[in-house]
Tab-separated table of C-alpha atoms in Angstrom:
chain	number	residue	atom	x	y	z
N	1	MET	CA	239.814	231.495	201.184
N	2	ARG	CA	239.988	235.054	199.205
N	3	MET	CA	243.640	235.114	199.925
N	4	ASN	CA	244.211	231.876	199.069
N	5	ARG	CA	242.773	232.154	195.597
N	6	ARG	CA	244.292	235.562	194.944
N	7	ARG	CA	248.463	233.962	195.829
N	8	PHE	CA	247.585	231.139	193.832
N	9	LEU	CA	246.483	233.439	190.820
N	10	THR	CA	249.655	235.529	191.375
N	11	ALA	CA	252.164	232.039	191.742
N	12	SER	CA	250.279	231.028	188.378
N	13	CYS	CA	251.105	234.367	186.452
N	14	SER	CA	254.729	234.575	187.719
N	15	ALA	CA	255.000	231.069	186.423
N	16	VAL	CA	253.879	231.517	182.900
N	17	GLY	CA	256.294	234.617	182.994
N	18	LEU	CA	259.372	232.175	184.152
N	19	ALA	CA	258.309	230.010	181.036
N	20	VAL	CA	258.331	232.381	178.177
N	21	LEU	CA	261.310	234.528	179.793
N	22	PRO	CA	264.068	231.860	178.867
N	23	ARG	CA	262.633	231.610	175.655
N	24	ALA	CA	262.662	235.129	175.108
N	25	ALA	CA	266.098	235.434	176.787
N	26	PHE	CA	267.250	232.320	174.193
N	27	SER	CA	266.255	234.093	170.982
N	28	GLN	CA	268.075	237.069	172.389
N	29	GLN	CA	271.684	235.265	173.019
N	30	TYR	CA	271.512	233.532	169.893
N	31	PRO	CA	273.807	232.385	168.899
N	32	ALA	CA	275.935	231.649	171.404
N	33	ARG	CA	277.689	228.687	169.705
N	34	PRO	CA	278.832	227.585	165.965
N	35	VAL	CA	275.803	226.773	163.875
N	36	ARG	CA	276.023	224.442	161.032
N	37	ILE	CA	274.480	224.452	157.755
N	38	ILE	CA	273.871	221.241	156.162
N	39	VAL	CA	274.384	220.822	152.425
N	40	PRO	CA	273.052	217.476	151.297
N	41	PHE	CA	275.805	217.260	148.261
N	42	ALA	CA	279.397	217.085	147.875
N	43	ALA	CA	281.319	220.655	147.734
N	44	GLY	CA	281.679	222.643	144.723
N	45	GLY	CA	278.020	222.330	143.545
N	46	PRO	CA	275.805	225.402	142.808
N	47	ASN	CA	274.173	224.842	146.510
N	48	ASP	CA	277.325	224.412	148.324
N	49	LEU	CA	278.598	227.179	146.856
N	50	ALA	CA	275.483	229.558	147.619
N	51	ALA	CA	275.443	228.087	150.879
N	52	ARG	CA	279.376	229.184	151.827
N	53	ILE	CA	278.383	232.888	150.704
N	54	ILE	CA	275.650	232.552	153.380
N	55	ALA	CA	277.554	231.060	156.035
N	56	GLN	CA	280.215	233.716	156.069
N	57	GLY	CA	277.863	236.475	155.396
N	58	LEU	CA	275.761	235.078	158.554
N	59	SER	CA	279.040	234.774	160.697
N	60	ASP	CA	279.975	238.193	159.793
N	61	GLN	CA	276.503	239.648	160.755
N	62	LEU	CA	275.633	237.555	164.253
N	63	GLY	CA	279.353	237.409	165.567
N	64	LYS	CA	279.525	233.622	165.756
N	65	GLN	CA	280.571	230.994	163.272
N	66	PHE	CA	277.669	229.634	160.899
N	67	TYR	CA	279.885	226.881	158.829
N	68	VAL	CA	279.146	224.187	156.052
N	69	GLU	CA	278.806	220.455	156.608
N	70	ASN	CA	278.239	218.739	153.553
N	71	ILE	CA	276.646	215.486	153.906
N	72	GLY	CA	276.628	213.847	150.394
N	73	GLY	CA	274.552	210.216	149.239
N	74	ALA	CA	271.252	208.762	147.678
N	75	GLY	CA	270.494	212.013	145.926
N	76	GLY	CA	270.406	214.154	148.540
N	77	ASN	CA	268.696	211.908	150.934
N	78	ILE	CA	270.942	211.588	153.520
N	79	GLY	CA	272.196	215.097	154.286
N	80	ALA	CA	268.262	215.765	154.688
N	81	GLY	CA	267.615	212.475	156.990
N	82	GLN	CA	270.330	213.735	159.250
N	83	ALA	CA	269.328	217.407	159.353
N	84	ALA	CA	265.687	216.218	160.248
N	85	LYS	CA	266.731	214.094	163.057
N	86	ALA	CA	269.002	217.520	164.837
N	87	ALA	CA	267.284	219.321	167.757
N	88	ALA	CA	264.945	222.142	166.391
N	89	ASP	CA	267.218	224.686	168.621
N	90	GLY	CA	268.718	226.976	165.777
N	91	TYR	CA	271.845	225.405	165.623
N	92	THR	CA	271.497	223.399	162.601
N	93	ILE	CA	270.077	224.938	159.401
N	94	PHE	CA	269.107	222.766	155.847
N	95	VAL	CA	269.672	223.954	152.456
N	96	ALA	CA	267.338	222.574	150.481
N	97	SER	CA	266.954	222.368	146.623
N	98	PRO	CA	264.482	220.514	144.417
N	99	SER	CA	265.562	217.485	145.182
N	100	TYR	CA	264.011	217.804	148.680
N	101	VAL	CA	260.429	218.080	146.833
N	102	VAL	CA	261.595	215.589	144.209
N	103	ASN	CA	262.926	212.459	146.151
N	104	PRO	CA	259.975	211.837	147.830
N	105	THR	CA	258.200	210.417	144.456
N	106	LEU	CA	261.364	209.587	142.670
N	107	PHE	CA	262.446	207.072	145.523
N	108	ALA	CA	260.446	204.342	147.079
N	109	THR	CA	261.153	205.795	151.013
N	110	VAL	CA	262.901	208.958	151.845
N	111	PRO	CA	264.283	209.615	155.748
N	112	TYR	CA	262.265	212.658	156.307
N	113	ASP	CA	258.609	213.835	155.743
N	114	VAL	CA	258.509	216.718	153.004
N	115	HIS	CA	255.817	218.148	154.861
N	116	LYS	CA	256.536	217.572	158.500
N	117	SER	CA	260.261	217.124	159.273
N	118	PHE	CA	261.713	220.710	158.753
N	119	ASP	CA	260.337	224.652	159.435
N	120	ALA	CA	260.767	226.990	155.980
N	121	VAL	CA	262.981	230.151	156.814
N	122	THR	CA	263.184	231.675	153.348
N	123	LEU	CA	264.312	230.987	149.751
N	124	ALA	CA	267.724	232.398	149.561
N	125	ALA	CA	268.387	232.285	145.631
N	126	THR	CA	267.224	231.131	142.331
N	127	ALA	CA	269.140	229.802	139.088
N	128	PRO	CA	268.139	228.947	135.744
N	129	THR	CA	268.152	226.009	133.624
N	130	VAL	CA	269.160	226.448	129.974
N	131	LEU	CA	267.907	224.938	126.912
N	132	THR	CA	270.962	224.642	124.311
N	133	VAL	CA	271.344	223.233	121.203
N	134	HIS	CA	274.547	222.329	118.984
N	135	PRO	CA	275.101	224.727	116.475
N	136	SER	CA	274.443	222.525	113.755
N	137	VAL	CA	270.712	222.147	114.686
N	138	GLN	CA	268.544	224.109	112.747
N	139	ALA	CA	266.790	226.257	114.989
N	140	LYS	CA	267.360	229.582	116.500
N	141	THR	CA	264.672	229.785	118.663
N	142	VAL	CA	262.552	227.461	120.829
N	143	LYS	CA	259.468	227.129	118.724
N	144	GLU	CA	262.050	226.109	115.719
N	145	LEU	CA	263.259	223.612	117.774
N	146	VAL	CA	259.888	222.086	118.648
N	147	THR	CA	258.830	222.450	114.941
N	148	LEU	CA	261.730	220.733	114.031
N	149	ILE	CA	261.437	217.608	116.630
N	150	LYS	CA	257.799	217.401	115.642
N	151	SER	CA	259.279	216.681	111.830
N	152	SER	CA	261.916	214.246	112.819
N	153	PRO	CA	259.898	211.971	115.547
N	154	GLY	CA	262.407	209.717	117.664
N	155	LYS	CA	265.229	210.994	116.018
N	156	PHE	CA	266.323	214.015	118.478
N	157	SER	CA	267.919	213.380	121.851
N	158	TYR	CA	268.814	215.645	124.985
N	159	ALA	CA	271.277	215.456	127.789
N	160	SER	CA	270.850	216.293	131.463
N	161	PRO	CA	273.163	215.805	134.704
N	162	GLY	CA	271.100	212.670	135.420
N	163	ALA	CA	267.733	210.834	135.938
N	164	GLY	CA	265.955	213.227	138.369
N	165	THR	CA	267.935	216.250	138.226
N	166	PRO	CA	265.963	219.096	137.658
N	167	PRO	CA	267.469	219.615	134.312
N	168	HIS	CA	266.251	216.399	133.362
N	169	LEU	CA	262.822	217.134	134.898
N	170	LEU	CA	262.461	219.996	132.826
N	171	GLY	CA	263.397	218.452	130.079
N	172	GLU	CA	260.469	215.788	130.690
N	173	LEU	CA	258.006	218.739	131.123
N	174	PHE	CA	258.885	220.454	127.770
N	175	ARG	CA	258.374	216.424	126.366
N	176	LEU	CA	255.421	216.035	128.152
N	177	SER	CA	253.586	219.500	127.779
N	178	LEU	CA	254.406	219.848	123.952
N	179	GLN	CA	254.135	215.997	123.392
N	180	LEU	CA	257.131	215.269	121.829
N	181	ASP	CA	259.048	212.336	120.605
N	182	ILE	CA	262.501	213.173	122.275
N	183	VAL	CA	265.065	210.701	124.056
N	184	HIS	CA	266.590	211.606	127.192
N	185	VAL	CA	270.212	210.366	127.755
N	186	PRO	CA	271.380	210.974	131.160
N	187	PHE	CA	274.894	211.942	132.488
N	188	ASN	CA	276.457	211.822	135.774
N	189	SER	CA	277.417	215.483	135.610
N	190	GLY	CA	276.338	218.495	134.023
N	191	GLY	CA	279.841	218.962	132.665
N	192	ALA	CA	279.416	215.764	130.836
N	193	ALA	CA	275.901	216.567	129.653
N	194	ILE	CA	277.263	219.803	128.066
N	195	GLY	CA	280.329	218.160	126.725
N	196	SER	CA	277.981	215.507	125.092
N	197	THR	CA	276.312	218.509	123.369
N	198	LEU	CA	279.349	220.438	122.527
N	199	ALA	CA	280.571	217.006	120.450
N	200	GLY	CA	277.235	216.747	118.368
N	201	HIS	CA	276.515	213.195	120.164
N	202	THR	CA	273.380	214.771	121.923
N	203	PRO	CA	271.939	218.004	119.758
N	204	VAL	CA	269.814	219.314	122.845
N	205	SER	CA	270.802	219.923	126.274
N	206	PHE	CA	268.715	221.043	129.545
N	207	GLY	CA	271.366	222.019	132.018
N	208	ALA	CA	272.440	224.238	134.584
N	209	LEU	CA	273.451	227.614	133.701
N	210	PRO	CA	277.314	228.244	134.700
N	211	PRO	CA	278.790	225.034	132.772
N	212	ALA	CA	277.103	226.311	129.671
N	213	ILE	CA	277.673	229.999	129.824
N	214	GLN	CA	281.385	230.160	128.109
N	215	HIS	CA	280.587	227.948	125.419
N	216	VAL	CA	277.480	230.017	124.543
N	217	LYS	CA	279.581	232.867	124.321
N	218	GLU	CA	282.018	231.442	122.371
N	219	GLY	CA	279.443	230.251	119.841
N	220	LYS	CA	279.918	226.546	120.526
N	221	LEU	CA	276.581	226.252	122.215
N	222	ARG	CA	273.614	228.092	121.042
N	223	ALA	CA	271.074	228.911	123.697
N	224	LEU	CA	267.638	229.186	122.641
N	225	ALA	CA	266.227	230.087	126.118
N	226	LEU	CA	266.079	229.859	130.003
N	227	THR	CA	263.631	228.340	131.697
N	228	SER	CA	263.249	230.797	134.422
N	229	THR	CA	260.832	233.685	134.908
N	230	THR	CA	263.667	236.564	134.538
N	231	ARG	CA	266.802	236.690	131.982
N	232	SER	CA	269.995	236.411	133.736
N	233	GLN	CA	272.929	238.738	134.186
N	234	ALA	CA	275.348	236.237	133.157
N	235	LEU	CA	273.216	235.879	129.156
N	236	PRO	CA	270.903	238.784	129.009
N	237	GLU	CA	270.409	238.595	125.508
N	238	ILE	CA	269.167	235.197	125.993
N	239	PRO	CA	265.258	235.125	126.363
N	240	ASN	CA	263.246	233.353	129.313
N	241	ILE	CA	261.267	230.615	128.393
N	242	ALA	CA	257.873	232.287	128.712
N	243	GLU	CA	259.477	235.140	126.316
N	244	ALA	CA	260.024	232.467	123.940
N	245	GLY	CA	256.344	231.609	124.136
N	246	TYR	CA	256.428	228.541	126.388
N	247	PRO	CA	255.259	230.139	130.121
N	248	GLU	CA	254.123	226.762	131.146
N	249	ILE	CA	257.759	224.926	131.092
N	250	ALA	CA	258.948	227.894	133.299
N	251	ALA	CA	260.982	226.834	136.217
N	252	ASP	CA	263.971	227.852	138.514
N	253	ILE	CA	266.331	226.021	140.270
N	254	TRP	CA	265.738	227.284	143.787
N	255	THR	CA	267.975	227.454	147.102
N	256	ALA	CA	266.074	227.347	150.283
N	257	LEU	CA	266.815	227.360	154.160
N	258	LEU	CA	264.990	225.415	156.040
N	259	VAL	CA	265.637	224.324	159.972
N	260	PRO	CA	264.078	221.351	161.974
N	261	ALA	CA	260.554	221.146	162.904
N	262	GLY	CA	259.761	222.456	166.202
N	263	THR	CA	262.279	225.432	166.148
N	264	PRO	CA	261.306	228.347	167.784
N	265	LYS	CA	259.834	230.956	165.801
N	266	GLU	CA	261.660	233.772	167.220
N	267	LEU	CA	264.686	232.195	165.644
N	268	THR	CA	263.242	231.297	162.408
N	269	SER	CA	262.249	235.134	162.017
N	270	LEU	CA	265.626	236.185	163.159
N	271	LEU	CA	267.415	233.885	160.419
N	272	GLN	CA	264.873	234.888	158.000
N	273	ARG	CA	265.797	238.837	158.905
N	274	GLU	CA	269.750	238.325	158.827
N	275	ILE	CA	269.568	236.283	155.476
N	276	ALA	CA	266.995	239.345	153.823
N	277	ARG	CA	269.903	241.554	154.834
N	278	LEU	CA	272.592	239.832	153.865
N	279	MET	CA	271.047	239.333	150.202
N	280	ALA	CA	270.540	242.982	149.613
N	281	GLN	CA	274.310	243.674	149.764
N	282	PRO	CA	275.697	244.251	146.348
N	283	ASP	CA	278.521	242.064	146.655
N	284	VAL	CA	276.762	239.032	147.984
N	285	LYS	CA	274.462	240.013	144.720
N	286	ASP	CA	277.542	239.953	142.566
N	287	ARG	CA	279.188	236.754	143.655
N	288	LEU	CA	276.056	234.870	143.599
N	289	ALA	CA	275.604	236.312	139.492
N	290	SER	CA	279.025	235.135	139.013
N	291	PHE	CA	277.722	231.379	138.993
N	292	GLY	CA	274.139	231.904	137.515
N	293	TYR	CA	272.358	232.417	141.124
N	294	GLN	CA	269.888	235.631	141.557
N	295	PRO	CA	269.004	236.351	145.505
N	296	VAL	CA	265.402	235.686	146.068
N	297	VAL	CA	264.106	236.101	149.808
N	298	ASN	CA	260.307	235.616	150.714
N	299	LYS	CA	258.775	235.283	154.414
N	300	PRO	CA	258.353	231.789	156.018
N	301	ASP	CA	254.980	231.131	154.845
N	302	GLU	CA	255.927	232.119	151.567
N	303	CYS	CA	258.752	229.851	151.287
N	304	ALA	CA	256.549	226.967	152.456
N	305	ALA	CA	253.928	227.458	149.972
N	306	HIS	CA	256.731	227.815	147.298
N	307	ILE	CA	257.787	224.283	148.424
N	308	ALA	CA	254.582	222.624	148.744
N	309	ALA	CA	253.774	223.969	145.278
N	310	GLU	CA	257.017	222.571	143.853
N	311	TYR	CA	256.431	219.221	145.501
N	312	ALA	CA	252.870	218.957	143.665
N	313	LYS	CA	254.210	220.283	140.573
N	314	TRP	CA	257.142	217.925	139.906
N	315	GLY	CA	255.396	214.679	141.406
N	316	LYS	CA	253.258	214.903	138.845
N	317	VAL	CA	255.985	215.172	136.425
N	318	ILE	CA	257.834	212.441	137.667
N	319	ARG	CA	254.599	209.842	137.742
N	320	GLU	CA	253.457	211.122	134.178
N	321	ALA	CA	257.099	210.160	132.885
N	322	GLY	CA	257.969	206.931	134.720
N	323	ILE	CA	260.531	208.325	136.195
N	324	LYS	CA	262.809	205.888	138.535
N	325	ALA	CA	265.817	206.833	140.768
N	326	SER	CA	268.595	204.825	139.067
């Protein structure tokens, strides 16, 4: 019986070892085939551009093709839903942005669970929203703009790229936190929103930085602040919102990389390390900076905590402002 028991234990240990080995070997061989990166929006937007830089860099570093697949529609929900259903094998990466945490509150239903459908890999980059005004507005600072709006309730409006977009939510955070009587005017793109402010139709605008940079430099728009936690290389003279006196409105537009829940931790760690290595390269920093992004890399648990905090923050804003998906 002692011999049988000894054999049983030996066999059991061997079985455990065999169960572990394939997973470790799988991690060492990754990637063995092309890896798709799902962007839940059409090609050409900021998240798509960032994803393509990351895809090219990972292809070069890991020796297999990482390619971007654009699956747009429903404010990012269709792409997120397809990514959530993908195999948890490291061969599908999802590019998340603020819409990922906003949509569960904005829409009646979404095809994913913001807390359970994905495992976080890392934040990859952040970009500010810029608060601009038409030159005819008699305000040179955010404080002066707040005073002006309070002195003329209901007479000011602000443009955004659309209902539920990050610039819109920042505008609503601005309105709610400072108890301002200002009207939101949604457009169907960042370019259209900036165009309305350029023409003086909506004197104030919250929008992504890239469409506004050249107009600010030419003096056709006045930038009062970046709603980020840092200044931007693209407009280094413009203060961030905390420096302007309103730290409670600080928020970045961010890009994060996620994988379907249950993806082996070895692969999540490998991807995080490779992205960190990529984002440290000067040429990558320069390319991201050219359209207003700043590389930001953190650990998977830090990324997950960021997403949870953003979900709570923007859910509160959406409910208080009564925003619904259009």
